[in-house]
mmCIF file with all atom_site columns, C-alpha atoms in Angstrom:
data_model
loop_
_atom_site.group_PDB
_atom_site.id
_atom_site.type_symbol
_atom_site.label_atom_id
_atom_site.label_alt_id
_atom_site.label_comp_id
_atom_site.label_asym_id
_atom_site.label_entity_id
_atom_site.label_seq_id
_atom_site.pdbx_PDB_ins_code
_atom_site.Cartn_x
_atom_site.Cartn_y
_atom_site.Cartn_z
_atom_site.occupancy
_atom_site.B_iso_or_equiv
_atom_site.pdbx_formal_charge
_atom_site.auth_seq_id
_atom_site.auth_comp_id
_atom_site.auth_asym_id
_atom_site.auth_atom_id
_atom_site.pdbx_PDB_model_num
ATOM 1   C CA . MET A 1 1   ? 115.810 126.516 54.157 1.00 85.00 ? 1289 MET A CA 1
ATOM 2   C CA . GLU A 1 2   ? 113.709 124.763 51.514 1.00 89.00 ? 1290 GLU A CA 1
ATOM 3   C CA . GLN A 1 3   ? 116.844 123.153 50.049 1.00 88.00 ? 1291 GLN A CA 1
ATOM 4   C CA . THR A 1 4   ? 117.748 121.734 53.454 1.00 86.00 ? 1292 THR A CA 1
ATOM 5   C CA . PHE A 1 5   ? 114.293 120.200 53.936 1.00 87.00 ? 1293 PHE A CA 1
ATOM 6   C CA . THR A 1 6   ? 114.420 118.769 50.414 1.00 90.00 ? 1294 THR A CA 1
ATOM 7   C CA . PHE A 1 7   ? 117.895 117.359 51.057 1.00 89.00 ? 1295 PHE A CA 1
ATOM 8   C CA . LEU A 1 8   ? 117.023 115.768 54.406 1.00 87.00 ? 1296 LEU A CA 1
ATOM 9   C CA . GLY A 1 9   ? 113.625 114.642 53.147 1.00 89.00 ? 1297 GLY A CA 1
ATOM 10  C CA . LYS A 1 10  ? 115.089 112.729 50.220 1.00 93.00 ? 1298 LYS A CA 1
ATOM 11  C CA . LYS A 1 11  ? 114.511 109.071 50.952 1.00 95.00 ? 1299 LYS A CA 1
ATOM 12  C CA . TRP A 1 12  ? 117.390 107.407 52.814 1.00 97.00 ? 1300 TRP A CA 1
ATOM 13  C CA . ASN A 1 13  ? 119.551 110.543 53.277 1.00 96.00 ? 1301 ASN A CA 1
ATOM 14  C CA . GLY A 1 14  ? 118.514 111.069 56.891 1.00 95.00 ? 1302 GLY A CA 1
ATOM 15  C CA . LEU A 1 15  ? 118.926 107.407 57.777 1.00 96.00 ? 1303 LEU A CA 1
ATOM 16  C CA . ILE A 1 16  ? 122.378 107.187 56.160 1.00 98.00 ? 1304 ILE A CA 1
ATOM 17  C CA . ILE A 1 17  ? 123.510 110.279 58.071 1.00 98.00 ? 1305 ILE A CA 1
ATOM 18  C CA . ASP A 1 18  ? 122.015 108.871 61.282 1.00 97.00 ? 1306 ASP A CA 1
ATOM 19  C CA . VAL A 1 19  ? 123.820 105.531 60.890 1.00 98.00 ? 1307 VAL A CA 1
ATOM 20  C CA . LEU A 1 20  ? 127.143 107.298 60.314 1.00 98.00 ? 1308 LEU A CA 1
ATOM 21  C CA . LEU A 1 21  ? 126.540 109.547 63.335 1.00 98.00 ? 1309 LEU A CA 1
ATOM 22  C CA . GLU A 1 22  ? 125.656 106.598 65.564 1.00 97.00 ? 1310 GLU A CA 1
ATOM 23  C CA . ASP A 1 23  ? 128.103 103.966 64.319 1.00 98.00 ? 1311 ASP A CA 1
ATOM 24  C CA . GLY A 1 24  ? 130.985 105.928 62.788 1.00 98.00 ? 1312 GLY A CA 1
ATOM 25  C CA . PRO A 1 25  ? 132.728 105.094 59.501 1.00 98.00 ? 1313 PRO A CA 1
ATOM 26  C CA . GLN A 1 26  ? 131.111 102.251 57.557 1.00 98.00 ? 1314 GLN A CA 1
ATOM 27  C CA . ARG A 1 27  ? 131.960 100.002 54.654 1.00 96.00 ? 1315 ARG A CA 1
ATOM 28  C CA . PHE A 1 28  ? 129.347 99.802  51.900 1.00 96.00 ? 1316 PHE A CA 1
ATOM 29  C CA . ARG A 1 29  ? 128.134 96.319  52.934 1.00 96.00 ? 1317 ARG A CA 1
ATOM 30  C CA . ASP A 1 30  ? 127.715 97.409  56.557 1.00 97.00 ? 1318 ASP A CA 1
ATOM 31  C CA . LEU A 1 31  ? 125.744 100.486 55.502 1.00 98.00 ? 1319 LEU A CA 1
ATOM 32  C CA . ALA A 1 32  ? 123.625 98.391  53.128 1.00 97.00 ? 1320 ALA A CA 1
ATOM 33  C CA . HIS A 1 33  ? 122.839 96.010  55.998 1.00 98.00 ? 1321 HIS A CA 1
ATOM 34  C CA . LYS A 1 34  ? 121.843 98.862  58.339 1.00 97.00 ? 1322 LYS A CA 1
ATOM 35  C CA . VAL A 1 35  ? 119.752 100.604 55.664 1.00 96.00 ? 1323 VAL A CA 1
ATOM 36  C CA . SER A 1 36  ? 118.396 97.241  54.565 1.00 92.00 ? 1324 SER A CA 1
ATOM 37  C CA . ARG A 1 37  ? 115.268 98.345  52.716 1.00 95.00 ? 1325 ARG A CA 1
ATOM 38  C CA . CYS A 1 38  ? 117.305 100.579 50.409 1.00 96.00 ? 1326 CYS A CA 1
ATOM 39  C CA . SER A 1 39  ? 118.485 98.858  47.223 1.00 97.00 ? 1327 SER A CA 1
ATOM 40  C CA . ASP A 1 40  ? 122.216 98.821  46.508 1.00 97.00 ? 1328 ASP A CA 1
ATOM 41  C CA . ARG A 1 41  ? 121.661 100.959 43.409 1.00 97.00 ? 1329 ARG A CA 1
ATOM 42  C CA . VAL A 1 42  ? 119.826 103.666 45.349 1.00 98.00 ? 1330 VAL A CA 1
ATOM 43  C CA . LEU A 1 43  ? 122.347 103.510 48.201 1.00 98.00 ? 1331 LEU A CA 1
ATOM 44  C CA . VAL A 1 44  ? 125.179 104.119 45.718 1.00 97.00 ? 1332 VAL A CA 1
ATOM 45  C CA . GLU A 1 45  ? 123.262 107.114 44.304 1.00 98.00 ? 1333 GLU A CA 1
ATOM 46  C CA . ARG A 1 46  ? 122.607 108.578 47.754 1.00 98.00 ? 1334 ARG A CA 1
ATOM 47  C CA . LEU A 1 47  ? 126.220 108.118 48.853 1.00 98.00 ? 1335 LEU A CA 1
ATOM 48  C CA . LYS A 1 48  ? 127.424 109.912 45.711 1.00 98.00 ? 1336 LYS A CA 1
ATOM 49  C CA . GLU A 1 49  ? 124.966 112.770 46.312 1.00 96.00 ? 1337 GLU A CA 1
ATOM 50  C CA . LEU A 1 50  ? 125.958 113.060 49.970 1.00 98.00 ? 1338 LEU A CA 1
ATOM 51  C CA . GLU A 1 51  ? 129.612 113.123 48.934 1.00 98.00 ? 1339 GLU A CA 1
ATOM 52  C CA . GLN A 1 52  ? 128.978 115.764 46.246 1.00 97.00 ? 1340 GLN A CA 1
ATOM 53  C CA . ASN A 1 53  ? 127.194 117.894 48.853 1.00 96.00 ? 1341 ASN A CA 1
ATOM 54  C CA . GLY A 1 54  ? 130.162 117.648 51.214 1.00 97.00 ? 1342 GLY A CA 1
ATOM 55  C CA . VAL A 1 55  ? 128.258 115.703 53.877 1.00 98.00 ? 1343 VAL A CA 1
ATOM 56  C CA . ILE A 1 56  ? 130.258 112.469 53.655 1.00 99.00 ? 1344 ILE A CA 1
ATOM 57  C CA . VAL A 1 57  ? 133.707 111.500 52.496 1.00 99.00 ? 1345 VAL A CA 1
ATOM 58  C CA . ARG A 1 58  ? 134.631 108.273 50.727 1.00 97.00 ? 1346 ARG A CA 1
ATOM 59  C CA . ARG A 1 59  ? 138.003 106.966 51.882 1.00 95.00 ? 1347 ARG A CA 1
ATOM 60  C CA . THR A 1 60  ? 139.962 104.302 50.035 1.00 93.00 ? 1348 THR A CA 1
ATOM 61  C CA . TYR A 1 61  ? 142.654 102.211 51.677 1.00 88.00 ? 1349 TYR A CA 1
ATOM 62  C CA . PRO A 1 62  ? 144.475 100.473 48.805 1.00 84.00 ? 1350 PRO A CA 1
ATOM 63  C CA . ASP A 1 63  ? 146.664 98.307  51.039 1.00 82.00 ? 1351 ASP A CA 1
ATOM 64  C CA . LYS A 1 64  ? 143.531 96.771  52.548 1.00 77.00 ? 1352 LYS A CA 1
ATOM 65  C CA . SER A 1 65  ? 141.329 97.106  49.443 1.00 82.00 ? 1353 SER A CA 1
ATOM 66  C CA . LEU A 1 66  ? 138.872 98.831  51.728 1.00 90.00 ? 1354 LEU A CA 1
ATOM 67  C CA . ILE A 1 67  ? 136.441 101.675 51.054 1.00 93.00 ? 1355 ILE A CA 1
ATOM 68  C CA . GLU A 1 68  ? 134.837 103.483 53.961 1.00 97.00 ? 1356 GLU A CA 1
ATOM 69  C CA . TYR A 1 69  ? 132.211 106.196 54.197 1.00 98.00 ? 1357 TYR A CA 1
ATOM 70  C CA . ASP A 1 70  ? 132.371 108.762 56.974 1.00 98.00 ? 1358 ASP A CA 1
ATOM 71  C CA . LEU A 1 71  ? 130.821 112.101 57.825 1.00 99.00 ? 1359 LEU A CA 1
ATOM 72  C CA . THR A 1 72  ? 132.651 115.333 57.149 1.00 99.00 ? 1360 THR A CA 1
ATOM 73  C CA . THR A 1 73  ? 132.548 118.229 59.592 1.00 98.00 ? 1361 THR A CA 1
ATOM 74  C CA . LYS A 1 74  ? 129.508 119.464 57.666 1.00 97.00 ? 1362 LYS A CA 1
ATOM 75  C CA . GLY A 1 75  ? 127.850 116.054 58.070 1.00 98.00 ? 1363 GLY A CA 1
ATOM 76  C CA . ARG A 1 76  ? 128.589 115.877 61.797 1.00 98.00 ? 1364 ARG A CA 1
ATOM 77  C CA . GLU A 1 77  ? 126.773 119.209 62.166 1.00 97.00 ? 1365 GLU A CA 1
ATOM 78  C CA . PHE A 1 78  ? 123.544 117.206 61.713 1.00 96.00 ? 1366 PHE A CA 1
ATOM 79  C CA . ARG A 1 79  ? 123.990 115.633 65.184 1.00 97.00 ? 1367 ARG A CA 1
ATOM 80  C CA . ASP A 1 80  ? 121.679 118.093 66.979 1.00 96.00 ? 1368 ASP A CA 1
ATOM 81  C CA . VAL A 1 81  ? 119.086 117.800 64.205 1.00 94.00 ? 1369 VAL A CA 1
ATOM 82  C CA . MET A 1 82  ? 119.098 114.002 64.416 1.00 94.00 ? 1370 MET A CA 1
ATOM 83  C CA . THR A 1 83  ? 118.924 114.101 68.219 1.00 96.00 ? 1371 THR A CA 1
ATOM 84  C CA . ALA A 1 84  ? 115.825 116.297 67.961 1.00 95.00 ? 1372 ALA A CA 1
ATOM 85  C CA . ILE A 1 85  ? 114.274 113.986 65.342 1.00 92.00 ? 1373 ILE A CA 1
ATOM 86  C CA . HIS A 1 86  ? 114.927 110.959 67.588 1.00 92.00 ? 1374 HIS A CA 1
ATOM 87  C CA . ALA A 1 87  ? 113.280 112.733 70.549 1.00 93.00 ? 1375 ALA A CA 1
ATOM 88  C CA . TRP A 1 88  ? 110.248 113.700 68.464 1.00 91.00 ? 1376 TRP A CA 1
ATOM 89  C CA . SER A 1 89  ? 109.990 110.191 67.025 1.00 91.00 ? 1377 SER A CA 1
ATOM 90  C CA . ASP A 1 90  ? 110.210 108.586 70.478 1.00 91.00 ? 1378 ASP A CA 1
ATOM 91  C CA . LYS A 1 91  ? 107.393 110.817 71.684 1.00 90.00 ? 1379 LYS A CA 1
ATOM 92  C CA . TRP A 1 92  ? 105.046 110.836 68.698 1.00 90.00 ? 1380 TRP A CA 1
ATOM 93  C CA . SER A 1 93  ? 105.704 107.885 66.390 1.00 85.00 ? 1381 SER A CA 1
ATOM 94  C CA . CYS A 1 94  ? 103.291 105.012 66.528 1.00 66.00 ? 1382 CYS A CA 1
ATOM 95  C CA . PRO A 1 95  ? 103.932 101.413 65.545 1.00 66.00 ? 1383 PRO A CA 1
ATOM 96  C CA . VAL A 1 96  ? 103.299 100.633 61.878 1.00 55.00 ? 1384 VAL A CA 1
ATOM 97  C CA . GLU A 1 97  ? 100.440 98.258  62.718 1.00 51.00 ? 1385 GLU A CA 1
ATOM 98  C CA . ALA A 1 98  ? 98.548  101.003 64.579 1.00 48.00 ? 1386 ALA A CA 1
ATOM 99  C CA . ALA A 1 99  ? 99.172  103.539 61.811 1.00 46.00 ? 1387 ALA A CA 1
ATOM 100 C CA . GLU A 1 100 ? 97.744  101.181 59.185 1.00 46.00 ? 1388 GLU A CA 1
ATOM 101 C CA . LYS A 1 101 ? 94.403  100.805 61.037 1.00 46.00 ? 1389 LYS A CA 1
#
């Protein structure tokens, strides 16, 4: 259980998984735009880690010189977790300005 919390708690992992759950397969640039505060270097690292852990798959389409990232079956299993996190966040999260006061 601790490994799962560490994995999901690692900065950007949850958001990357959430984007792929919500928007489906993404090219690197599209992911970088949606996870805009994450540097390209860190995004590359996280994508490699997620791939090594079997959560995402990197697909290459040579005829289109296109690379896409998508969730594996294991990655899609996070749907219920993310739905619960969204519900909790909607109920309990406060705007940044209020939190900083």
